PDB file of N, CA and C in Angstrom:
ATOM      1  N   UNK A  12      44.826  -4.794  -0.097  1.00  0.00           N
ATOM      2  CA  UNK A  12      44.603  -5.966  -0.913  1.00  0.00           C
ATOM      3  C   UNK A  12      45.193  -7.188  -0.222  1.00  0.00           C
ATOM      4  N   UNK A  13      44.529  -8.379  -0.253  1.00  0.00           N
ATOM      5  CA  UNK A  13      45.022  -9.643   0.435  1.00  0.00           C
ATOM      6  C   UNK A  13      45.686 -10.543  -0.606  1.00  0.00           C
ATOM      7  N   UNK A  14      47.177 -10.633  -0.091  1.00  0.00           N
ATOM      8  CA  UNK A  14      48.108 -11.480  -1.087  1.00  0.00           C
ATOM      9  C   UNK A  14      47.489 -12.677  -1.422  1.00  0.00           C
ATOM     10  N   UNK A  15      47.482 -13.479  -2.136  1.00  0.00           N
ATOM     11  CA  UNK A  15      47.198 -14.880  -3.320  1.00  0.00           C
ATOM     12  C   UNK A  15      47.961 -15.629  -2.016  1.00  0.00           C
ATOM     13  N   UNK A  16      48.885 -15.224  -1.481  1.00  0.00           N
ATOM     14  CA  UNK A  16      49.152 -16.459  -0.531  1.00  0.00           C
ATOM     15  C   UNK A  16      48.367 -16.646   0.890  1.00  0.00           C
ATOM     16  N   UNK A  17      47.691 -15.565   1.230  1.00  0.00           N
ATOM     17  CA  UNK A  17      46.696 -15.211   2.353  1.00  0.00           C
ATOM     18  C   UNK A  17      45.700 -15.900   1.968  1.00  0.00           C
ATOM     19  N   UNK A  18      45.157 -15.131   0.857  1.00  0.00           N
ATOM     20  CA  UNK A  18      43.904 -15.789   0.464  1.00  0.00           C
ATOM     21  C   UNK A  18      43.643 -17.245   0.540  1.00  0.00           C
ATOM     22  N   UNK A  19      44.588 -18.013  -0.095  1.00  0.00           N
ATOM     23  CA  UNK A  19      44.749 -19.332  -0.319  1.00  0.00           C
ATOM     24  C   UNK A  19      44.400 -19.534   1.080  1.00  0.00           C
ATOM     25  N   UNK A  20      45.271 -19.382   1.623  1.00  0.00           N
ATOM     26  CA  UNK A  20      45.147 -20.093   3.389  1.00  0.00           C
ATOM     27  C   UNK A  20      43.737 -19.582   4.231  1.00  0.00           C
ATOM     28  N   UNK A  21      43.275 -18.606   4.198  1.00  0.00           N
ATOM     29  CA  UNK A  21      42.329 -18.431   4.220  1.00  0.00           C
ATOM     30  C   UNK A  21      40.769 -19.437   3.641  1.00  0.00           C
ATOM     31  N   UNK A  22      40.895 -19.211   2.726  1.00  0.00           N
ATOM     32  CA  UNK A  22      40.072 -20.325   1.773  1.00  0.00           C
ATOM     33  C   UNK A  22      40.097 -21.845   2.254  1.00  0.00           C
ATOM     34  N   UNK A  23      41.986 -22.561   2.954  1.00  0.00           N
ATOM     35  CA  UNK A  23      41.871 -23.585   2.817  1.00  0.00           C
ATOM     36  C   UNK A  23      40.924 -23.757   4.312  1.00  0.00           C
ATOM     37  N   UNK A  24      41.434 -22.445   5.281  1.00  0.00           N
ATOM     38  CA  UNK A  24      40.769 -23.211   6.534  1.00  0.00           C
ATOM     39  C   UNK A  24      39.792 -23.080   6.776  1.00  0.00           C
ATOM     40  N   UNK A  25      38.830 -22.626   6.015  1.00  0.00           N
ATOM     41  CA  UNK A  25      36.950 -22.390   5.752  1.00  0.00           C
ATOM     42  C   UNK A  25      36.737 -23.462   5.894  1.00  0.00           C
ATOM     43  N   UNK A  26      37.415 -24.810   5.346  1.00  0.00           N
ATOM     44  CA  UNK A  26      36.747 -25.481   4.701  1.00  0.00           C
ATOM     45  C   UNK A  26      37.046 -27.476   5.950  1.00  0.00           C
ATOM     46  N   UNK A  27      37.495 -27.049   6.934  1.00  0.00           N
ATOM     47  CA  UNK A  27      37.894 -28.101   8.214  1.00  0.00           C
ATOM     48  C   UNK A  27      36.762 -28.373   8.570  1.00  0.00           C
ATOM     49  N   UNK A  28      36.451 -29.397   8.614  1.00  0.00           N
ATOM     50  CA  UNK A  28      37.401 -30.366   8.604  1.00  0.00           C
ATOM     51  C   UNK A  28      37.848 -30.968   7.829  1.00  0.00           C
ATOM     52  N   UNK A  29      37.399 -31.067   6.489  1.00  0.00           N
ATOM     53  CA  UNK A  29      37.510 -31.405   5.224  1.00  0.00           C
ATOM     54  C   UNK A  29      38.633 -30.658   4.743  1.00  0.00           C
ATOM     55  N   UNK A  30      39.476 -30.910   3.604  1.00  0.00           N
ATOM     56  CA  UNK A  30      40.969 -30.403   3.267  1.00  0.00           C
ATOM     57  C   UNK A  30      40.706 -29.986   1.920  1.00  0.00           C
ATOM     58  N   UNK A  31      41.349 -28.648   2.249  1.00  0.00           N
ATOM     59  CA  UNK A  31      41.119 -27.915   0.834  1.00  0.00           C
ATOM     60  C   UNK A  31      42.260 -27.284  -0.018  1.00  0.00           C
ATOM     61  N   UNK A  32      42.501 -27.235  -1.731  1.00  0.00           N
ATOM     62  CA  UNK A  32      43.460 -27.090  -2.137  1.00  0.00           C
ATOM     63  C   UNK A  32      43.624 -26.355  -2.799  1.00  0.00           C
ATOM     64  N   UNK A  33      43.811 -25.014  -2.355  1.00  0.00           N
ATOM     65  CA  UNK A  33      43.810 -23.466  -3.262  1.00  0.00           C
ATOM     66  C   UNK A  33      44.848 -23.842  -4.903  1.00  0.00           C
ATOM     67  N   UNK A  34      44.676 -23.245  -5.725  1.00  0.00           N
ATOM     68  CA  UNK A  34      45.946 -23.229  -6.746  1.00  0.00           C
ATOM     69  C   UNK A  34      45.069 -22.300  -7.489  1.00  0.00           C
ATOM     70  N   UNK A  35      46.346 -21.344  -7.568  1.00  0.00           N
ATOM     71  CA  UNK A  35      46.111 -20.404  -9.016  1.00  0.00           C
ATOM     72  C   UNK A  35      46.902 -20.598  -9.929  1.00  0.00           C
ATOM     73  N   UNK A  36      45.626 -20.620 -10.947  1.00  0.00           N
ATOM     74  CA  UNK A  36      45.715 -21.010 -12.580  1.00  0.00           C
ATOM     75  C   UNK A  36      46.620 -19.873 -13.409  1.00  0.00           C
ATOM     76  N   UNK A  37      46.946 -20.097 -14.326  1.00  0.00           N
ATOM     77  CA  UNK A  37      47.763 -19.292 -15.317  1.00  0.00           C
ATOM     78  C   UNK A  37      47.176 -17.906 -15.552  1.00  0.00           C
ATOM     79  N   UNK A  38      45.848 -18.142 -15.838  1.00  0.00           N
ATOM     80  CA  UNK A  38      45.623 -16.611 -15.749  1.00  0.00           C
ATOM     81  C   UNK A  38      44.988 -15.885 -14.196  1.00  0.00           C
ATOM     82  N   UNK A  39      45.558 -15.949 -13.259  1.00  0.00           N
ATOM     83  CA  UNK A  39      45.092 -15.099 -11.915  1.00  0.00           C
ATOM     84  C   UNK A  39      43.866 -15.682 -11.425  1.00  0.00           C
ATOM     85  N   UNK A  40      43.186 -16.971 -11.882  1.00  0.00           N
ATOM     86  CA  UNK A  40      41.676 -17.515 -11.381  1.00  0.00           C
ATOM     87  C   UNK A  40      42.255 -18.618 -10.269  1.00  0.00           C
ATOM     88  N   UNK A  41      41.338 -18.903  -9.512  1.00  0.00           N
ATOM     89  CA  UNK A  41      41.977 -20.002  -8.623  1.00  0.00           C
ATOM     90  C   UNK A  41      40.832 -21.400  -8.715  1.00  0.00           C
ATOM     91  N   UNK A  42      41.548 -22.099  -8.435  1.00  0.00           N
ATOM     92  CA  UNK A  42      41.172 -23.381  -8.593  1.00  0.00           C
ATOM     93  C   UNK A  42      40.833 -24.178  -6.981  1.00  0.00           C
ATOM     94  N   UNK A  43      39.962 -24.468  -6.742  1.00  0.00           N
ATOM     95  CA  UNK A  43      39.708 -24.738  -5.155  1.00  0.00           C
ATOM     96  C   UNK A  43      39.212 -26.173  -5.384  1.00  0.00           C
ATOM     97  N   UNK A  44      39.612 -27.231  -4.481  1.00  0.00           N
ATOM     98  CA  UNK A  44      39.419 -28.404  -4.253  1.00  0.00           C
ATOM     99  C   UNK A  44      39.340 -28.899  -3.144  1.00  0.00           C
ATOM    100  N   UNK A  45      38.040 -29.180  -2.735  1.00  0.00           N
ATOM    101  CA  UNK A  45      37.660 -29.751  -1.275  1.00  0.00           C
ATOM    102  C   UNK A  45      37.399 -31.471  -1.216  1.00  0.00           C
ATOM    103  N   UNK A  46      38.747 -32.130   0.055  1.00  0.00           N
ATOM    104  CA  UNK A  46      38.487 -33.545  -0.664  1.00  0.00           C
ATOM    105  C   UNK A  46      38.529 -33.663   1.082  1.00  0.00           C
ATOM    106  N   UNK A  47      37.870 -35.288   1.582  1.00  0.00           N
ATOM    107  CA  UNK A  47      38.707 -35.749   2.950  1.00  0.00           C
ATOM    108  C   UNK A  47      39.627 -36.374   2.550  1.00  0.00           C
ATOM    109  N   UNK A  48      40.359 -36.065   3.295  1.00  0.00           N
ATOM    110  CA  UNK A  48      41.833 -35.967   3.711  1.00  0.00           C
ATOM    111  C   UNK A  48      42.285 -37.678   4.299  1.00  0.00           C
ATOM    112  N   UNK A  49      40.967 -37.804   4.563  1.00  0.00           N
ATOM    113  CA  UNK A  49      41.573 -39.735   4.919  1.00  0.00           C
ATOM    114  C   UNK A  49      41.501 -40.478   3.637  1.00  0.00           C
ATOM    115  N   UNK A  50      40.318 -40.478   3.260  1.00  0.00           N
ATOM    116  CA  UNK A  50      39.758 -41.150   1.709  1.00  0.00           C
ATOM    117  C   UNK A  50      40.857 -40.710   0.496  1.00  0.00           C
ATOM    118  N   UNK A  51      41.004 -39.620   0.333  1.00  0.00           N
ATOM    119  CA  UNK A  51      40.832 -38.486  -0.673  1.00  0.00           C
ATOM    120  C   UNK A  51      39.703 -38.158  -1.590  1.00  0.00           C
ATOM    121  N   UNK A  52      38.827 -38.935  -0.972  1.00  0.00           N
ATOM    122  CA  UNK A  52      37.436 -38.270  -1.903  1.00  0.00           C
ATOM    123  C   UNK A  52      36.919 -36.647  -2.024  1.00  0.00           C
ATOM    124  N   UNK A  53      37.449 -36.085  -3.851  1.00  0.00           N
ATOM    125  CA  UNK A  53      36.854 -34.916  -3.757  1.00  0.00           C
ATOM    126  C   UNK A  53      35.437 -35.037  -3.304  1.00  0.00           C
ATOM    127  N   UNK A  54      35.327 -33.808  -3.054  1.00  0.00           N
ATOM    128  CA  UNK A  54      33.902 -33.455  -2.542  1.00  0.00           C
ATOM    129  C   UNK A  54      33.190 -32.173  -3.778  1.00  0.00           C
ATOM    130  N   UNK A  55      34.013 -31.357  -3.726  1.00  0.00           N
ATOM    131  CA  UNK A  55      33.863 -30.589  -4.993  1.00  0.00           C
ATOM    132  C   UNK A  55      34.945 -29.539  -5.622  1.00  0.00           C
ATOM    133  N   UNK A  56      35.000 -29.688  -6.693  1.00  0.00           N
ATOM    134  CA  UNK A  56      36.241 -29.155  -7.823  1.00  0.00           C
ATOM    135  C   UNK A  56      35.452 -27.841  -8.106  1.00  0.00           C
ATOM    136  N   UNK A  57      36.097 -26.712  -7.964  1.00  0.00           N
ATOM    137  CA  UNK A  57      35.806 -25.546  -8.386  1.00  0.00           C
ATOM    138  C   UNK A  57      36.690 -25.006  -9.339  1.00  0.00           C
ATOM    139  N   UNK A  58      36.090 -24.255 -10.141  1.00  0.00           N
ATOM    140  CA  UNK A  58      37.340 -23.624 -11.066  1.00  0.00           C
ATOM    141  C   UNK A  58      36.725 -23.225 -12.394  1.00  0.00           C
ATOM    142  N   UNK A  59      36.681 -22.013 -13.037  1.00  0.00           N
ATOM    143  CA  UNK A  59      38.228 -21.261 -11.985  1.00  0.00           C
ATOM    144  C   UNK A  59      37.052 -19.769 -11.771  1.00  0.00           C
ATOM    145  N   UNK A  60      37.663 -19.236 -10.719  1.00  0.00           N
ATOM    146  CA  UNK A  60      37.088 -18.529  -9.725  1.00  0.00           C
ATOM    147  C   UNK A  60      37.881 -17.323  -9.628  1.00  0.00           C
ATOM    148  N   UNK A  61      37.351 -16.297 -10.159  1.00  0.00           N
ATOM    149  CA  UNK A  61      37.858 -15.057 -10.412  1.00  0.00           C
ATOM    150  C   UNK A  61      38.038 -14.177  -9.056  1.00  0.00           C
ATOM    151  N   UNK A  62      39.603 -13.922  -9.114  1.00  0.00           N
ATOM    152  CA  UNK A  62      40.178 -13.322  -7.070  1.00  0.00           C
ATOM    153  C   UNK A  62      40.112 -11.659  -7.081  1.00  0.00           C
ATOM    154  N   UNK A  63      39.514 -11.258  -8.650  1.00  0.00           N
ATOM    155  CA  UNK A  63      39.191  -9.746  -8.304  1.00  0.00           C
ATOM    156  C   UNK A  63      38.125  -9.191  -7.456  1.00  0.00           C
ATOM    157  N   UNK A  64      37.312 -10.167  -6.932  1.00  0.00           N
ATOM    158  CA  UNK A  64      35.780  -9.689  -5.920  1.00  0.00           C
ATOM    159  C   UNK A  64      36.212 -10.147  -5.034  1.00  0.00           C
ATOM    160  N   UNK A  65      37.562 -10.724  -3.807  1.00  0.00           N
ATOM    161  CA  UNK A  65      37.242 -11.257  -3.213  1.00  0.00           C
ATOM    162  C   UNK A  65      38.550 -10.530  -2.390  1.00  0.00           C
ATOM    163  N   UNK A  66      38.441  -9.249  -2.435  1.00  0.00           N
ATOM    164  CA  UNK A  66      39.186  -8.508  -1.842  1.00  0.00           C
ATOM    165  C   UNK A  66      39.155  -7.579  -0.258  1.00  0.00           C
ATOM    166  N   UNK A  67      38.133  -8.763   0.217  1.00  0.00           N
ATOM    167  CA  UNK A  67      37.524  -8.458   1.772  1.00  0.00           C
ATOM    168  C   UNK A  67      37.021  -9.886   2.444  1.00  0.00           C
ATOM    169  N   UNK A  68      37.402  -9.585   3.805  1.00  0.00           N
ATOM    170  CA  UNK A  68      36.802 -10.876   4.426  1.00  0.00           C
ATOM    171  C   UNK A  68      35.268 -11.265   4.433  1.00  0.00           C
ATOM    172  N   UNK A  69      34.738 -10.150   4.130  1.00  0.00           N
ATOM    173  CA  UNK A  69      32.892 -10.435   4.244  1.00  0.00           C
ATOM    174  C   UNK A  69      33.255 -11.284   2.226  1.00  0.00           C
ATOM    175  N   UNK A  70      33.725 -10.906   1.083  1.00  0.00           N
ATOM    176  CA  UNK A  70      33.830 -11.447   0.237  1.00  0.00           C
ATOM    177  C   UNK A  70      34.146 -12.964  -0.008  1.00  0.00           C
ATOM    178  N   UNK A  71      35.407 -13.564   0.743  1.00  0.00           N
ATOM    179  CA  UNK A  71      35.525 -14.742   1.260  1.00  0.00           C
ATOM    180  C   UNK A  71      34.973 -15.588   1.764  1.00  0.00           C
ATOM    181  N   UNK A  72      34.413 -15.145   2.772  1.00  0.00           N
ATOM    182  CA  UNK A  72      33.419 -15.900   3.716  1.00  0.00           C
ATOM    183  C   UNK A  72      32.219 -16.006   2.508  1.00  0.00           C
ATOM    184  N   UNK A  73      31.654 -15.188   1.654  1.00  0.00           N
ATOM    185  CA  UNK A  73      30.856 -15.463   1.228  1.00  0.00           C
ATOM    186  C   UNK A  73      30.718 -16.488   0.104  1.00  0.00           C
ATOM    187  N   UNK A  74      31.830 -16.915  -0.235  1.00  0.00           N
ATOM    188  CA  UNK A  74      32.449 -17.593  -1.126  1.00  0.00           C
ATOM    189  C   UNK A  74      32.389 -18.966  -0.756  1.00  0.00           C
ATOM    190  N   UNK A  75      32.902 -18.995   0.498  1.00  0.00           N
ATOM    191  CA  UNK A  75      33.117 -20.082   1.746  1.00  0.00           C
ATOM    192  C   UNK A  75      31.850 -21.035   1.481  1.00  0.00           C
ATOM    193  N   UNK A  76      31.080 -19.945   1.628  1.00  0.00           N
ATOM    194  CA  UNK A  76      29.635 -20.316   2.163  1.00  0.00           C
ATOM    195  C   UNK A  76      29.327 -20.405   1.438  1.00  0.00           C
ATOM    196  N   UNK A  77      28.634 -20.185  -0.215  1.00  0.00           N
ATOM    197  CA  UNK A  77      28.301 -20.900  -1.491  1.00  0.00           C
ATOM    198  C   UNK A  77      29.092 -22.012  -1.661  1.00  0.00           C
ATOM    199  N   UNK A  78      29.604 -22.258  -1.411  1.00  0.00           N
ATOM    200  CA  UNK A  78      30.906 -23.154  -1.860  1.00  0.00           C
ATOM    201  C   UNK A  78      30.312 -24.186  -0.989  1.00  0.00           C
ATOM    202  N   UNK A  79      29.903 -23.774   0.272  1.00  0.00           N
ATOM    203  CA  UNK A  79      30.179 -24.925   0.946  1.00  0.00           C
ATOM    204  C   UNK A  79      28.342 -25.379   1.021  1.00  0.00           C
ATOM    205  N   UNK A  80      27.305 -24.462   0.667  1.00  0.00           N
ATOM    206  CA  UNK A  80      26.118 -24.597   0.469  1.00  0.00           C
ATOM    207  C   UNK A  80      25.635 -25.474  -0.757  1.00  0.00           C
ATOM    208  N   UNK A  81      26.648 -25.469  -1.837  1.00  0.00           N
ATOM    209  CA  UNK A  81      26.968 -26.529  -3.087  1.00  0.00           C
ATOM    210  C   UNK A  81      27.360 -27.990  -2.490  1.00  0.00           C
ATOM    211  N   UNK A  82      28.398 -28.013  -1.866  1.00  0.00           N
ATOM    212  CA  UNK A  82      28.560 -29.130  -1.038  1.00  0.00           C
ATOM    213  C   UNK A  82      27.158 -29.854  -0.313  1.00  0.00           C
ATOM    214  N   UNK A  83      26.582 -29.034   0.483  1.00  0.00           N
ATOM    215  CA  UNK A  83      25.296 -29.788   0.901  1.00  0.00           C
ATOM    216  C   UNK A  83      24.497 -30.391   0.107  1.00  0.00           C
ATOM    217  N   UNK A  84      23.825 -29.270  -1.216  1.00  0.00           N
ATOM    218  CA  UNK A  84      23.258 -29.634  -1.876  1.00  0.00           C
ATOM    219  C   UNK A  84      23.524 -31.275  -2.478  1.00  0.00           C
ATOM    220  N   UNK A  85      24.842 -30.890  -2.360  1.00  0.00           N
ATOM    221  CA  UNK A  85      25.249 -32.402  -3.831  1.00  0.00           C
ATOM    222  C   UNK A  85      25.053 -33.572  -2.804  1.00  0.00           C
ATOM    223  N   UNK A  86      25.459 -33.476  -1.490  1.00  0.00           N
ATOM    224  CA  UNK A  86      24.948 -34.400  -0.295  1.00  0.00           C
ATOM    225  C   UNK A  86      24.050 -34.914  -0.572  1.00  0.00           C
ATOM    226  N   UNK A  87      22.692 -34.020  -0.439  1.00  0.00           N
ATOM    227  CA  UNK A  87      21.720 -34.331  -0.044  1.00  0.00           C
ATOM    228  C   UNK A  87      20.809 -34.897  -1.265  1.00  0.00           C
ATOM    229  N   UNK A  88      21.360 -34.727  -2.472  1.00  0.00           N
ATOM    230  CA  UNK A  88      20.804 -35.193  -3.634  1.00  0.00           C
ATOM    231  C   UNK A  88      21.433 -36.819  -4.018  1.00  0.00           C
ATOM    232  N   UNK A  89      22.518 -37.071  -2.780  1.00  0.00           N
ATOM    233  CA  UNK A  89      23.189 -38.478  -3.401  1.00  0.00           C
ATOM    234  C   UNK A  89      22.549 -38.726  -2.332  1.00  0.00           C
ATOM    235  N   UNK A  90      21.948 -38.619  -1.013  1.00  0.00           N
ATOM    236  CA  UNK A  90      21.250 -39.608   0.387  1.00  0.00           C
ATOM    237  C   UNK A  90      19.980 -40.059  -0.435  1.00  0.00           C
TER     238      UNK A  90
END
């Protein structure tokens, strides 16, 4: 099993160049926030995101990657 503090760090560096801000919530869900880091403009607020499926690196990454496929979307709907 991958500790809540792995994970986090994991999660945050998916997400570079853009800066990301793991926090788990009161009940075991995590809260993910992808902002730049110069601006601080979020980019997108997730939450809350259940860490019982995400107990493998192919799980993560896949997470990564919706996560970050949401991001495009919302891009490409504000150009």
């Amino acid at each position: 099993m991958i500790s809540n503090l792995e994970l986090r760090h994991i999660i945050e560096s998916g997400f570079l160049p853009l800066s990301c801000s793991c926090t788990m919530n009161a009940d075991g869900s995590l809260k993910i926030r992808v902002f730049d880091k110069d601006t601080g403009r979020v980019e997108l607020l997730v939450t809350p995101i259940a860490t019982s499926g995400l107990t493998s690196s192919r799980a993560i990454a896949e997470l990564i990657g919706e996560i970050r496929n949401e991001m495009a979307a919302r891009t490409k709907n504000f150009a």
